[in-house]
Short mmCIF file of C-alpha atoms and ligand atoms in Angstrom, two decimals:
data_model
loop_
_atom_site.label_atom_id
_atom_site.label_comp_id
_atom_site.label_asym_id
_atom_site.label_seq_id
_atom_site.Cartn_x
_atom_site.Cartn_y
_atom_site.Cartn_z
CA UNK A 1 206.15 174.35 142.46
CA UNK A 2 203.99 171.38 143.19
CA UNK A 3 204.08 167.78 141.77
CA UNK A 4 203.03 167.47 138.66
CA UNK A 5 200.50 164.35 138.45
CA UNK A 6 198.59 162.38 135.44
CA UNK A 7 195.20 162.53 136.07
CA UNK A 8 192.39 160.97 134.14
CA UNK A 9 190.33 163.68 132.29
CA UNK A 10 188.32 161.92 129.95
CA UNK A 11 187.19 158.36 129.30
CA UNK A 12 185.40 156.36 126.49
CA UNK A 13 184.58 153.27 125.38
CA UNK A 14 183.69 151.03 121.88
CA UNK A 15 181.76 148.38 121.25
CA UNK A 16 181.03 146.29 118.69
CA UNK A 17 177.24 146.27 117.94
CA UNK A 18 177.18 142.26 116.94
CA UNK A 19 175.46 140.76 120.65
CA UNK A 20 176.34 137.09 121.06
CA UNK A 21 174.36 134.94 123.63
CA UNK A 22 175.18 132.24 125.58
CA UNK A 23 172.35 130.63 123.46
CA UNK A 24 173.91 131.68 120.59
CA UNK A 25 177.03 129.74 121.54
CA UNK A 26 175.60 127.08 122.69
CA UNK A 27 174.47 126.31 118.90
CA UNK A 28 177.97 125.32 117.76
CA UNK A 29 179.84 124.28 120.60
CA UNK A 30 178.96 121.91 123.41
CA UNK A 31 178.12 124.38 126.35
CA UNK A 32 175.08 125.66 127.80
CA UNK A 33 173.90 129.20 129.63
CA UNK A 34 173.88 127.49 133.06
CA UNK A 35 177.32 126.62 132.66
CA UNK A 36 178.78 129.71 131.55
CA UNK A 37 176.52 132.11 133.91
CA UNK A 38 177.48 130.00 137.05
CA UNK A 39 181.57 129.43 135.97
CA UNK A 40 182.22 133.01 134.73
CA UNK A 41 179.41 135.33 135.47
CA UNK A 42 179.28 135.79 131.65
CA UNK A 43 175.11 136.48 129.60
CA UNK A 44 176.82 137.76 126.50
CA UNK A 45 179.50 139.59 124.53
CA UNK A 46 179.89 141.72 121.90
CA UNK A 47 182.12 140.09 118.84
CA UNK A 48 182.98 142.29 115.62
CA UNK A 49 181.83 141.17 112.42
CA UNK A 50 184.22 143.33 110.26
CA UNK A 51 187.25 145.48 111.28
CA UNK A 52 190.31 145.37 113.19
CA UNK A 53 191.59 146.74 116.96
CA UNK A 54 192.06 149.99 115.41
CA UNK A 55 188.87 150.46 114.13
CA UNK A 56 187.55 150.35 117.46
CA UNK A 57 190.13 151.97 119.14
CA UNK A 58 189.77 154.40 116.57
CA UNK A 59 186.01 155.09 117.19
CA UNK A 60 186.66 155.33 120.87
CA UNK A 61 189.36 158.08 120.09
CA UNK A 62 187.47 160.28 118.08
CA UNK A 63 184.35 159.72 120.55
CA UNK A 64 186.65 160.85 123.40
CA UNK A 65 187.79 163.50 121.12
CA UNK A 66 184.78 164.93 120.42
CA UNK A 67 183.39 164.69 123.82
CA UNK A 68 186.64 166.78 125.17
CA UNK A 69 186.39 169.39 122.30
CA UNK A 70 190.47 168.59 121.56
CA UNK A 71 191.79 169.01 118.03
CA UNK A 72 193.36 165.47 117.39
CA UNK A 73 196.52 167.24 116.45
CA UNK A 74 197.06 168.41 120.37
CA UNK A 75 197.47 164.73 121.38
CA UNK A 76 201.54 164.24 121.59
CA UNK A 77 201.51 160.66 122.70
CA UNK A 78 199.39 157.23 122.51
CA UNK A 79 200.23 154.41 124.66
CA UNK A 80 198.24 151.31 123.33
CA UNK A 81 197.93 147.97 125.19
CA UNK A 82 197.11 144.83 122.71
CA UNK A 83 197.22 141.21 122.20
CA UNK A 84 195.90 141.37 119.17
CA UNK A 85 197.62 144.13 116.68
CA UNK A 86 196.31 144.91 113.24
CA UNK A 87 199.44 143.80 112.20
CA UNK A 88 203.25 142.23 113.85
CA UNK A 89 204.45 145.93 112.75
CA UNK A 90 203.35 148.21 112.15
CA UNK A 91 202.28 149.10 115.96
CA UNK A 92 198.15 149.75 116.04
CA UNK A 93 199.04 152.97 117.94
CA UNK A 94 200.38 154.03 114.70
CA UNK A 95 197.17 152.62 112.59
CA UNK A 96 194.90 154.69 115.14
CA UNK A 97 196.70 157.75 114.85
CA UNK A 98 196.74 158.08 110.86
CA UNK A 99 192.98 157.12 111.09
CA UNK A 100 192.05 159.86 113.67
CA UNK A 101 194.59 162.39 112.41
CA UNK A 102 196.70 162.52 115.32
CA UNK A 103 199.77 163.51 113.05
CA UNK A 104 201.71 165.10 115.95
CA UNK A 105 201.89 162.13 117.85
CA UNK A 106 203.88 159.11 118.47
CA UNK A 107 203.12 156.09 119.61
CA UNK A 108 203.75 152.37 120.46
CA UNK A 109 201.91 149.16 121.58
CA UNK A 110 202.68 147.28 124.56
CA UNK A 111 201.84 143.85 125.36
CA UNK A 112 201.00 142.87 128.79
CA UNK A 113 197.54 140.83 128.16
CA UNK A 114 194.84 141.41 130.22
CA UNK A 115 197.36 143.44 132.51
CA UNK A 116 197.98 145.51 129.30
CA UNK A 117 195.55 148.47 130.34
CA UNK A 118 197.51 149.04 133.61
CA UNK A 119 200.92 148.42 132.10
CA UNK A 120 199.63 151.44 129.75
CA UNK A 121 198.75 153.41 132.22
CA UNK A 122 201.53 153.40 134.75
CA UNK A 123 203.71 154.37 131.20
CA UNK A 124 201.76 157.21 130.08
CA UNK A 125 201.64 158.60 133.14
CA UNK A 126 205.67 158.94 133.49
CA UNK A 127 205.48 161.13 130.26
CA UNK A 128 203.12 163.49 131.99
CA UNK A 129 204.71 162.98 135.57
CA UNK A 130 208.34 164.03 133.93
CA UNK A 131 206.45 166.86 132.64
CA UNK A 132 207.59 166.36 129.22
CA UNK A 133 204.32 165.77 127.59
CA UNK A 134 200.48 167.32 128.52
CA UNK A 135 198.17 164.98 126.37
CA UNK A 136 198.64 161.15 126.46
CA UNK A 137 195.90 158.60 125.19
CA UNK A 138 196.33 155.39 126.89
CA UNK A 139 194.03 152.53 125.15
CA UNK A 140 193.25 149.00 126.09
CA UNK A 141 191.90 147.12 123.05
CA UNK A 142 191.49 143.50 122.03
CA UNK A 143 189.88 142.07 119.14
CA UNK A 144 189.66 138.42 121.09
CA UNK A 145 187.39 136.86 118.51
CA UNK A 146 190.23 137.14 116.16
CA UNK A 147 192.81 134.54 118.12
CA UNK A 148 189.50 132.63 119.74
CA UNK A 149 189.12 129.01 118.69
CA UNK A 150 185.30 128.75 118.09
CA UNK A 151 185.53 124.93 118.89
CA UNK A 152 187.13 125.08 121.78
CA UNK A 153 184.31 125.79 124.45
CA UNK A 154 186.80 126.10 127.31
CA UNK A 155 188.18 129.62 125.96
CA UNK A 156 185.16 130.79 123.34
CA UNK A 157 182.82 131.25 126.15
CA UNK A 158 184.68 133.84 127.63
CA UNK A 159 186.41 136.44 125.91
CA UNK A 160 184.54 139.28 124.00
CA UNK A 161 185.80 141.55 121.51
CA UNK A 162 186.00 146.08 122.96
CA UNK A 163 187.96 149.28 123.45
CA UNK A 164 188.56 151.43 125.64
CA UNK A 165 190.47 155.01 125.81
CA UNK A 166 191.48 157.13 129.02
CA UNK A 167 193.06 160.82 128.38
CA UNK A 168 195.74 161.83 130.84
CA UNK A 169 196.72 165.44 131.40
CA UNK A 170 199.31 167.23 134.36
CA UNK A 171 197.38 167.90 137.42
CA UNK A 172 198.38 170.40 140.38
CA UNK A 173 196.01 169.41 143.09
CA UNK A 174 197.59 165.87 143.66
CA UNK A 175 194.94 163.76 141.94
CA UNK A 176 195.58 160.93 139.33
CA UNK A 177 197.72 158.25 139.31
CA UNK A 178 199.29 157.90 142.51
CA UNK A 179 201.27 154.62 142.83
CA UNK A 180 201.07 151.30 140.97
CA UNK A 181 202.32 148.12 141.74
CA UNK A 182 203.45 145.71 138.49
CA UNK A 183 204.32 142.40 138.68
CA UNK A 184 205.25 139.32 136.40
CA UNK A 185 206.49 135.84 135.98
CA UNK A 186 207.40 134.95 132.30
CA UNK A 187 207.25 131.48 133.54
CA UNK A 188 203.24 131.63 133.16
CA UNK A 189 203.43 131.32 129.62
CA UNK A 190 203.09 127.69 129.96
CA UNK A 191 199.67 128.07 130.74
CA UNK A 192 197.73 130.88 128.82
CA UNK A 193 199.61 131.55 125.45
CA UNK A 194 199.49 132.54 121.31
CA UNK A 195 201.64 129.66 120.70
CA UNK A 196 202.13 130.33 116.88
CA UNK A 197 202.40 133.40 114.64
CA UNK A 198 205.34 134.63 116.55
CA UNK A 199 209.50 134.12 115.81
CA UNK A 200 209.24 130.92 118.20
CA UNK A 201 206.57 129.32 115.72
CA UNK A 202 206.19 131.40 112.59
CA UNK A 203 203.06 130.91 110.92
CA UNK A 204 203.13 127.68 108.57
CA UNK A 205 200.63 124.74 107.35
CA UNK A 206 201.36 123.01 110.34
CA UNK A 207 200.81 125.81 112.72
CA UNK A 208 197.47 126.12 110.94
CA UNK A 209 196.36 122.79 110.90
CA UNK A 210 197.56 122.29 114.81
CA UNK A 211 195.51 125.48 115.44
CA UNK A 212 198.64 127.14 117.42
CA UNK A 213 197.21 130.28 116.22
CA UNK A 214 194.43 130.53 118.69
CA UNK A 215 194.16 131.18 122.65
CA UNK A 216 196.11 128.05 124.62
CA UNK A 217 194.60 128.10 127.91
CA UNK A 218 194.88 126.01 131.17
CA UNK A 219 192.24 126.93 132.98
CA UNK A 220 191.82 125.52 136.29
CA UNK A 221 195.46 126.52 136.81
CA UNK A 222 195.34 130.05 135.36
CA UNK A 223 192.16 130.32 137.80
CA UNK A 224 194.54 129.74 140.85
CA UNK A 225 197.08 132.36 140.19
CA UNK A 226 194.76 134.83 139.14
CA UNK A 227 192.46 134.26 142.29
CA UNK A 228 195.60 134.69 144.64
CA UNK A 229 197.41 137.42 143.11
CA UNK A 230 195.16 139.90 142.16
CA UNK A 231 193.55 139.71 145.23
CA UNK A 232 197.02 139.77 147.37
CA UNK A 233 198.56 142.70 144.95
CA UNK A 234 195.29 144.70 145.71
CA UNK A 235 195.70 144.49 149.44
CA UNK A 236 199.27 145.48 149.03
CA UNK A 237 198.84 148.45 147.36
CA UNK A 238 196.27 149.26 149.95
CA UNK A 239 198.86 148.77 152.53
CA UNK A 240 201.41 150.29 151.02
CA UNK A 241 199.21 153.80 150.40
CA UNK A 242 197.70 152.98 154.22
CA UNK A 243 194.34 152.98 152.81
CA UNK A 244 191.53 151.18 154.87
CA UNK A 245 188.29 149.68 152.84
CA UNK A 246 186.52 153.07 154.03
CA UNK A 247 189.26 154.62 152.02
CA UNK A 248 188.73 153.35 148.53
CA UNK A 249 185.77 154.07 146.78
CA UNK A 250 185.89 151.99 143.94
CA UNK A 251 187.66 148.66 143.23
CA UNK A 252 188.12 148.37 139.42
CA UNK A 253 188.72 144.95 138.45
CA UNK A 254 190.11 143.21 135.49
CA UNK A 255 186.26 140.94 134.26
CA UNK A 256 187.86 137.93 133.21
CA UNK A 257 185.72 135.61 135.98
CA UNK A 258 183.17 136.64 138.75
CA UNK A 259 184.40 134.31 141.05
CA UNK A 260 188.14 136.25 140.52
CA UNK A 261 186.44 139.51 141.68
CA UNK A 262 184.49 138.70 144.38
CA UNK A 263 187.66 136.96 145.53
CA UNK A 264 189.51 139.83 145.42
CA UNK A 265 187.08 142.36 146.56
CA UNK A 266 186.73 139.93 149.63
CA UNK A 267 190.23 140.20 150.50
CA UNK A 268 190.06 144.03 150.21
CA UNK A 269 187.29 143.93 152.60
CA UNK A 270 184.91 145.84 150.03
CA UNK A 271 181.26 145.03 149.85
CA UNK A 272 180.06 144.71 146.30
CA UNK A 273 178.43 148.37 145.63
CA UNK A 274 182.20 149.68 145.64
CA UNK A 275 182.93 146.92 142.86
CA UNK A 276 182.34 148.07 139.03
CA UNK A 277 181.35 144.72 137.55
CA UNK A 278 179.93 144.39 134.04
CA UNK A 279 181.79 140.96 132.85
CA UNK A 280 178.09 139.76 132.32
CA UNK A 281 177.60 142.26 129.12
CA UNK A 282 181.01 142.22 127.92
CA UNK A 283 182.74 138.83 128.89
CA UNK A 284 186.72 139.25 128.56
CA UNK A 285 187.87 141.97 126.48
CA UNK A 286 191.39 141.52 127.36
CA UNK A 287 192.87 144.86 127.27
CA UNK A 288 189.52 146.48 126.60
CA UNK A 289 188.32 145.61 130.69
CA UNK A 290 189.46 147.98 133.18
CA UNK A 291 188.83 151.42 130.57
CA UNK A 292 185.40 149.97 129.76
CA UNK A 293 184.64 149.56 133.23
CA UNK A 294 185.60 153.44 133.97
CA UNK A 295 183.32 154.73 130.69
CA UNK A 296 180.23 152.59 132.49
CA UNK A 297 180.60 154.28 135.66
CA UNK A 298 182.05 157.38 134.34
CA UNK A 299 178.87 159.26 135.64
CA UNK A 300 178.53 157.61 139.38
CA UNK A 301 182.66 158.83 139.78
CA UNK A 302 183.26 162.12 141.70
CA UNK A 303 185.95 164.19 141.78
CA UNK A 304 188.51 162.83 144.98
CA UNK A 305 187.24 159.38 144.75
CA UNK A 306 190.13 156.79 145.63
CA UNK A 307 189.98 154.04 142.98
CA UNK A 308 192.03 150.45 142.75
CA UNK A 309 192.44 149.35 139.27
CA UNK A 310 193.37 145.70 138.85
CA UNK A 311 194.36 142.92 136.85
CA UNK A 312 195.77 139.39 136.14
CA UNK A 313 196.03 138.02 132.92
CA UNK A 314 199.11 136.02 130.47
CA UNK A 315 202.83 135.96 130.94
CA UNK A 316 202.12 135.86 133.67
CA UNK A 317 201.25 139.70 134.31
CA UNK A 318 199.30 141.04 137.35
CA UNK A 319 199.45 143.98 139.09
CA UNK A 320 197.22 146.94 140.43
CA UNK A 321 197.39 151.12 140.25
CA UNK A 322 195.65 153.28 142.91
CA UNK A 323 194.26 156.42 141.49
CA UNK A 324 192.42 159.66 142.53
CA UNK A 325 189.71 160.59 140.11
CA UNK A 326 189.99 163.91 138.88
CA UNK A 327 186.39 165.33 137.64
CA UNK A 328 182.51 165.15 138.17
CA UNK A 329 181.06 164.95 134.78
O1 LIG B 401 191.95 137.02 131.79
C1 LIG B 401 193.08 136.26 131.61
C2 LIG B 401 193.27 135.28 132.67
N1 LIG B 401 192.31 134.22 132.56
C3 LIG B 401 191.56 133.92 133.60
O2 LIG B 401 191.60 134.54 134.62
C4 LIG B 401 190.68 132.69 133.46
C5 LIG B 401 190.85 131.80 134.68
N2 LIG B 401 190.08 130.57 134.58
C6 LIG B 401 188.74 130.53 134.68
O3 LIG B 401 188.08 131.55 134.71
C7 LIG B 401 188.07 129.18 134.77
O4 LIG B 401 189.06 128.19 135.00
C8 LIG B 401 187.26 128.77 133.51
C9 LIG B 401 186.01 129.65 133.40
C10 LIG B 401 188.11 128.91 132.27
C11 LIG B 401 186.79 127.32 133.65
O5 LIG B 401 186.04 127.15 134.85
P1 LIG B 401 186.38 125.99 135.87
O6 LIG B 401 185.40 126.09 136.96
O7 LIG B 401 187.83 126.09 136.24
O8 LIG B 401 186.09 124.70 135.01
P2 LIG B 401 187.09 123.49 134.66
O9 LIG B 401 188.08 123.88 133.65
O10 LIG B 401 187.56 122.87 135.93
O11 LIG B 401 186.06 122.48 133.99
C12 LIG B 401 184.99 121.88 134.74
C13 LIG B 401 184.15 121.03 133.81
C14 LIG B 401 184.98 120.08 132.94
O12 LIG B 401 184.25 118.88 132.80
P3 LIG B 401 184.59 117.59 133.68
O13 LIG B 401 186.02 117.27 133.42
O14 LIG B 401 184.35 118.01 135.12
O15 LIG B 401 183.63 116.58 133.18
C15 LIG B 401 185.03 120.79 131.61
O16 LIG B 401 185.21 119.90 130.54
O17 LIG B 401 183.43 121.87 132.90
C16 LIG B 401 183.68 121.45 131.55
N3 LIG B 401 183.64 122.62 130.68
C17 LIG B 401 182.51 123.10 130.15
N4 LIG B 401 181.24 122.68 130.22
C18 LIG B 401 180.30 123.39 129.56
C19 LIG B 401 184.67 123.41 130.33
N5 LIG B 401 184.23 124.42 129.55
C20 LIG B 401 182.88 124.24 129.42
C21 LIG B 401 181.87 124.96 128.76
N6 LIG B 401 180.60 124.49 128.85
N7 LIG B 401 182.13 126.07 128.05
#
């Protein structure tokens, strides 16, 4: 019998509708389009107005759903990546299931940042690899304008509120997932972290009034390990699989800074019509990047195609999966 792999059969995205501009920004905090454009590679995102991560996970779901022609009752299992639950408990995976009516599955969240997506993925695949389950939903969702401090310009600028889903069934012809590489250094958290609303710093007045309960980040210094290790993990998973640039057809990269891609696509050796890039609609979505960036190019993929998937983001988490796509659609 041949190996059983988790291949990608269906992909979808959600966004909010609500468009915010640079401009727009630029009326309530001190920044300006220039800035943003040149730093980050950022023209807008989309932010929700009402809802939670569910609701768009949810929406993305039943899209996906719909699209496929499955009963929501087939799916057994529902991996989703978050930083920013519904709720502490109960999970979000559990939220989107009892709002799609996916009442024979189980599920969990997983935290992993803006690594979450590939975390998520390299999981759900075991389930279908150990052939003990044939229909997983792995999402990557982030509702970023709900831990965002709106007056601090050096994280509002960037991050953008989205979902994304993947499906992954067994496949006999060897495409899929086919090796991932996960990395991370809890020692990280120094410079890109929630610090309150957790059992370090439980939500209080003070917490509220120090606004711990929005994005910490350290910029400049985040910038340097994301620059070198995304772009080193990528060409070691390259090496590792003994693929050349010829070989891979499409880098997918986490969109948390243009200058982070083209770093890494550099050091792949990959000119930039092989990179899917679309931070300048979306900005950040956390999570939401890497699935969002597969339901853009869904149509341009083709059955075969040798894909690199991504990602740096807090803990620190980084890592990158390489992946044969499985359909032309
Ligand atoms: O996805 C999760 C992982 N996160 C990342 O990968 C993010 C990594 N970091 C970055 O992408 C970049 O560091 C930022 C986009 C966050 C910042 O860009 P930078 O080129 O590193 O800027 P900087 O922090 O060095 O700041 C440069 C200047 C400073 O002014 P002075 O000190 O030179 O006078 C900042 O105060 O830009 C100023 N600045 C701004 N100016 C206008 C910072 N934010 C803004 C802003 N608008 N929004």
């Amino acid at each position: 019998m041949s190996k059983i792999t988790a291949a990608i059969t269906g992909v979808q995205g959600y966004l909010p509708e609500n468009i915010v501009t640079n401009d727009d920004l630029a009326k309530f905090v001190d920044t300006n389009n220039e800035w943003i454009l040149s730093r980050t590679g950022i023209a807008e995102r989309r932010i929700m107005k009402d809802g939670a991560s569910s609701d768009m996970a949810a929406e993305a779901v039943k899209a996906l759903l719909e699209k496929k022609g499955i009963d929501p009752l087939e799916i057994e299992l529902v991996v989703l990546a978050t930083v920013t639950p519904d709720y502490p408990f109960p999970s979000t995976a559990n939220v989107v299931c009892d709002k799609v009516g996916m009442t024979n599955a189980w599920g969990y969240d997983l935290i992993a940042a803006c690594s979450g997506f590939i975390y998520a993925l390299q999981t759900g695949a075991k389930f279908i690899e150990s052939g003990t389950h044939k229909k997983v939903l792995v999402i990557g969702v982030d509702k970023m304008s709900s831990i965002i401090d709106y007056e601090d310009r050096t994280t509002c600028v960037i991050f953008g509120d989205g979902a994304g889903v993947v499906l992954l069934e067994p496949n006999e012809e060897g495409l899929g997932v086919q090796d991932a590489i996960l990395k991370s250094d809890g020692g990280g958290r120094k410079y890109l972290i929630q610090p309150a609303g957790g059992s370090a710093q439980p939500a209080s007045i003070q917490t509220v009034e120090e606004r711990l309960h929005y994005v910490k980040q350290e910029g400049k210094t985040v910038f340097k390990f994301a620059v070198t290790n995304m772009a080193e993990v990528s060409a070691e998973i390259m090496e590792k699989n003994n693929l050349t640039a010829d070989d891979v057809d499409w880098l997918v990269p986490h969109q948390a800074n243009l200058r982070i891609i083209d770093a890494t696509a550099q050091r792949m050796g990959l000119p930039k019509e092989k990179v899917m890039i679309n931070i300048q609609k979306y900005g950040n979505t956390t999570a939401g990047t890497l699935p969002l960036c597969l339901w853009d190019w869904e149509k341009q993929l083709k059955k075969g195609d040798n894909l690199i998937l991504s990602a740096f983001g807090g803990g620190f988490t980084w890592g990158a999966v390489y992946l044969k796509w499985a359909y032309n659609s």
